[in-house]
C-alpha positions as protocol buffer text, in pm:
chain_id: "A"
residue {
  index: 1
  type: MET
  ca { x: 1075 y: 6089 z: -1770 }
}
residue {
  index: 2
  type: THR
  ca { x: 1324 y: 6152 z: -2048 }
}
residue {
  index: 3
  type: TYR
  ca { x: 1307 y: 5981 z: -2383 }
}
residue {
  index: 4
  type: VAL
  ca { x: 1629 y: 5787 z: -2325 }
}
residue {
  index: 5
  type: LYS
  ca { x: 1504 y: 5663 z: -1988 }
}
residue {
  index: 6
  type: GLU
  ca { x: 1174 y: 5554 z: -2145 }
}
residue {
  index: 7
  type: VAL
  ca { x: 1356 y: 5360 z: -2414 }
}
residue {
  index: 8
  type: GLU
  ca { x: 1596 y: 5203 z: -2164 }
}
residue {
  index: 9
  type: GLU
  ca { x: 1307 y: 5107 z: -1940 }
}
residue {
  index: 10
  type: ALA
  ca { x: 1115 y: 4953 z: -2232 }
}
residue {
  index: 11
  type: TYR
  ca { x: 1423 y: 4759 z: -2339 }
}
residue {
  index: 12
  type: GLN
  ca { x: 1491 y: 4632 z: -1986 }
}
residue {
  index: 13
  type: ASP
  ca { x: 1126 y: 4523 z: -1955 }
}
residue {
  index: 14
  type: TRP
  ca { x: 1159 y: 4338 z: -2284 }
}
residue {
  index: 15
  type: VAL
  ca { x: 1480 y: 4166 z: -2174 }
}
residue {
  index: 16
  type: LYS
  ca { x: 1331 y: 4063 z: -1840 }
}
residue {
  index: 17
  type: LYS
  ca { x: 1020 y: 3931 z: -2010 }
}
residue {
  index: 18
  type: ARG
  ca { x: 1225 y: 3720 z: -2253 }
}
residue {
  index: 19
  type: GLN
  ca { x: 1447 y: 3589 z: -1974 }
}
residue {
  index: 20
  type: ALA
  ca { x: 1148 y: 3498 z: -1759 }
}
residue {
  index: 21
  type: GLU
  ca { x: 987 y: 3313 z: -2048 }
}
residue {
  index: 22
  type: GLY
  ca { x: 1314 y: 3139 z: -2125 }
}
residue {
  index: 23
  type: LYS
  ca { x: 1246 y: 3194 z: -2492 }
}
residue {
  index: 24
  type: ILE
  ca { x: 1462 y: 3324 z: -2768 }
}
residue {
  index: 25
  type: GLU
  ca { x: 1196 y: 3270 z: -3029 }
}
residue {
  index: 26
  type: GLY
  ca { x: 992 y: 3579 z: -3080 }
}
residue {
  index: 27
  type: LYS
  ca { x: 1308 y: 3789 z: -3077 }
}
residue {
  index: 28
  type: ILE
  ca { x: 1200 y: 3978 z: -3387 }
}
residue {
  index: 29
  type: GLU
  ca { x: 850 y: 4036 z: -3249 }
}
residue {
  index: 30
  type: GLY
  ca { x: 1000 y: 4176 z: -2930 }
}
residue {
  index: 31
  type: LYS
  ca { x: 1227 y: 4407 z: -3125 }
}
residue {
  index: 32
  type: ILE
  ca { x: 934 y: 4526 z: -3334 }
}
residue {
  index: 33
  type: GLU
  ca { x: 739 y: 4597 z: -3016 }
}
residue {
  index: 34
  type: LEU
  ca { x: 1036 y: 4790 z: -2877 }
}
residue {
  index: 35
  type: VAL
  ca { x: 1077 y: 4989 z: -3199 }
}
residue {
  index: 36
  type: ASN
  ca { x: 708 y: 5079 z: -3194 }
}
residue {
  index: 37
  type: LYS
  ca { x: 746 y: 5209 z: -2837 }
}
residue {
  index: 38
  type: MET
  ca { x: 1055 y: 5404 z: -2934 }
}
residue {
  index: 39
  type: VAL
  ca { x: 876 y: 5573 z: -3225 }
}
residue {
  index: 40
  type: ARG
  ca { x: 577 y: 5664 z: -3009 }
}
residue {
  index: 41
  type: ALA
  ca { x: 800 y: 5805 z: -2734 }
}
residue {
  index: 42
  type: LYS
  ca { x: 1041 y: 5989 z: -2965 }
}
residue {
  index: 43
  type: PHE
  ca { x: 779 y: 6157 z: -3182 }
}
residue {
  index: 44
  type: GLY
  ca { x: 493 y: 6183 z: -2931 }
}
residue {
  index: 45
  type: ILE
  ca { x: 258 y: 5958 z: -3126 }
}
residue {
  index: 46
  type: ASP
  ca { x: -24 y: 5782 z: -2942 }
}
residue {
  index: 47
  type: THR
  ca { x: -77 y: 5517 z: -3210 }
}
residue {
  index: 48
  type: LEU
  ca { x: 111 y: 5439 z: -3528 }
}
residue {
  index: 49
  type: THR
  ca { x: -57 y: 5448 z: -3865 }
}
residue {
  index: 50
  type: GLN
  ca { x: -120 y: 5110 z: -4020 }
}
residue {
  index: 51
  type: ASP
  ca { x: 128 y: 5189 z: -4298 }
}
residue {
  index: 52
  type: LEU
  ca { x: 404 y: 5280 z: -4053 }
}
residue {
  index: 53
  type: SER
  ca { x: 328 y: 4979 z: -3836 }
}
residue {
  index: 54
  type: ASP
  ca { x: 341 y: 4751 z: -4141 }
}
residue {
  index: 55
  type: ARG
  ca { x: 674 y: 4897 z: -4256 }
}
residue {
  index: 56
  type: LEU
  ca { x: 830 y: 4843 z: -3915 }
}
residue {
  index: 57
  type: ALA
  ca { x: 696 y: 4488 z: -3896 }
}
residue {
  index: 58
  type: LYS
  ca { x: 871 y: 4403 z: -4225 }
}
residue {
  index: 59
  type: LEU
  ca { x: 1218 y: 4499 z: -4101 }
}
residue {
  index: 60
  type: SER
  ca { x: 1474 y: 4222 z: -4070 }
}
residue {
  index: 61
  type: ASP
  ca { x: 1663 y: 4158 z: -3747 }
}
residue {
  index: 62
  type: ARG
  ca { x: 1964 y: 4349 z: -3880 }
}
residue {
  index: 63
  type: GLN
  ca { x: 1746 y: 4639 z: -3998 }
}
residue {
  index: 64
  type: LEU
  ca { x: 1577 y: 4656 z: -3657 }
}
residue {
  index: 65
  type: ASP
  ca { x: 1918 y: 4684 z: -3493 }
}
residue {
  index: 66
  type: GLU
  ca { x: 2015 y: 4961 z: -3734 }
}
residue {
  index: 67
  type: PHE
  ca { x: 1682 y: 5134 z: -3670 }
}
residue {
  index: 68
  type: THR
  ca { x: 1736 y: 5141 z: -3294 }
}
residue {
  index: 69
  type: SER
  ca { x: 2065 y: 5324 z: -3349 }
}
residue {
  index: 70
  type: LYS
  ca { x: 1937 y: 5561 z: -3616 }
}
residue {
  index: 71
  type: ILE
  ca { x: 1631 y: 5677 z: -3422 }
}
residue {
  index: 72
  type: PHE
  ca { x: 1859 y: 5882 z: -3198 }
}
residue {
  index: 73
  type: GLU
  ca { x: 1978 y: 6078 z: -3503 }
}
residue {
  index: 74
  type: TRP
  ca { x: 1637 y: 6166 z: -3646 }
}
residue {
  index: 75
  type: GLN
  ca { x: 1483 y: 6494 z: -3542 }
}
residue {
  index: 76
  type: ASP
  ca { x: 1139 y: 6441 z: -3693 }
}
residue {
  index: 77
  type: LEU
  ca { x: 918 y: 6168 z: -3828 }
}
residue {
  index: 78
  type: SER
  ca { x: 985 y: 6255 z: -4194 }
}
residue {
  index: 79
  type: GLU
  ca { x: 1352 y: 6154 z: -4155 }
}
residue {
  index: 80
  type: MET
  ca { x: 1248 y: 5816 z: -4021 }
}
residue {
  index: 81
  type: THR
  ca { x: 990 y: 5757 z: -4295 }
}
residue {
  index: 82
  type: ALA
  ca { x: 1248 y: 5855 z: -4559 }
}
residue {
  index: 83
  type: TRP
  ca { x: 1486 y: 5593 z: -4417 }
}
residue {
  index: 84
  type: LEU
  ca { x: 1211 y: 5332 z: -4428 }
}
residue {
  index: 85
  type: GLN
  ca { x: 1128 y: 5425 z: -4790 }
}
residue {
  index: 86
  type: ASP
  ca { x: 1494 y: 5396 z: -4888 }
}
residue {
  index: 87
  type: LEU
  ca { x: 1495 y: 5039 z: -4756 }
}
residue {
  index: 88
  type: SER
  ca { x: 1203 y: 4940 z: -4973 }
}
residue {
  index: 89
  type: ALA
  ca { x: 1336 y: 5113 z: -5286 }
}
């Protein structure tokens, strides 16, 4: 399965889950979960480090949206971590 298909599938699963629950609350948590899946799929990581997981969990709704677009531009993990560090600077 290609990376884009994996991400699309994860997103569709998330959307279906939210629709079935009839909840909008937890939107941020769902996006964080999706972003974690995207990072693992894109960079071939089984589990995220605690530091990386914490940084992703602190992103705002707007930053999470930006992240989901930017991840397609990054070629390796160091580019993503640099972006995350720039946010906290």
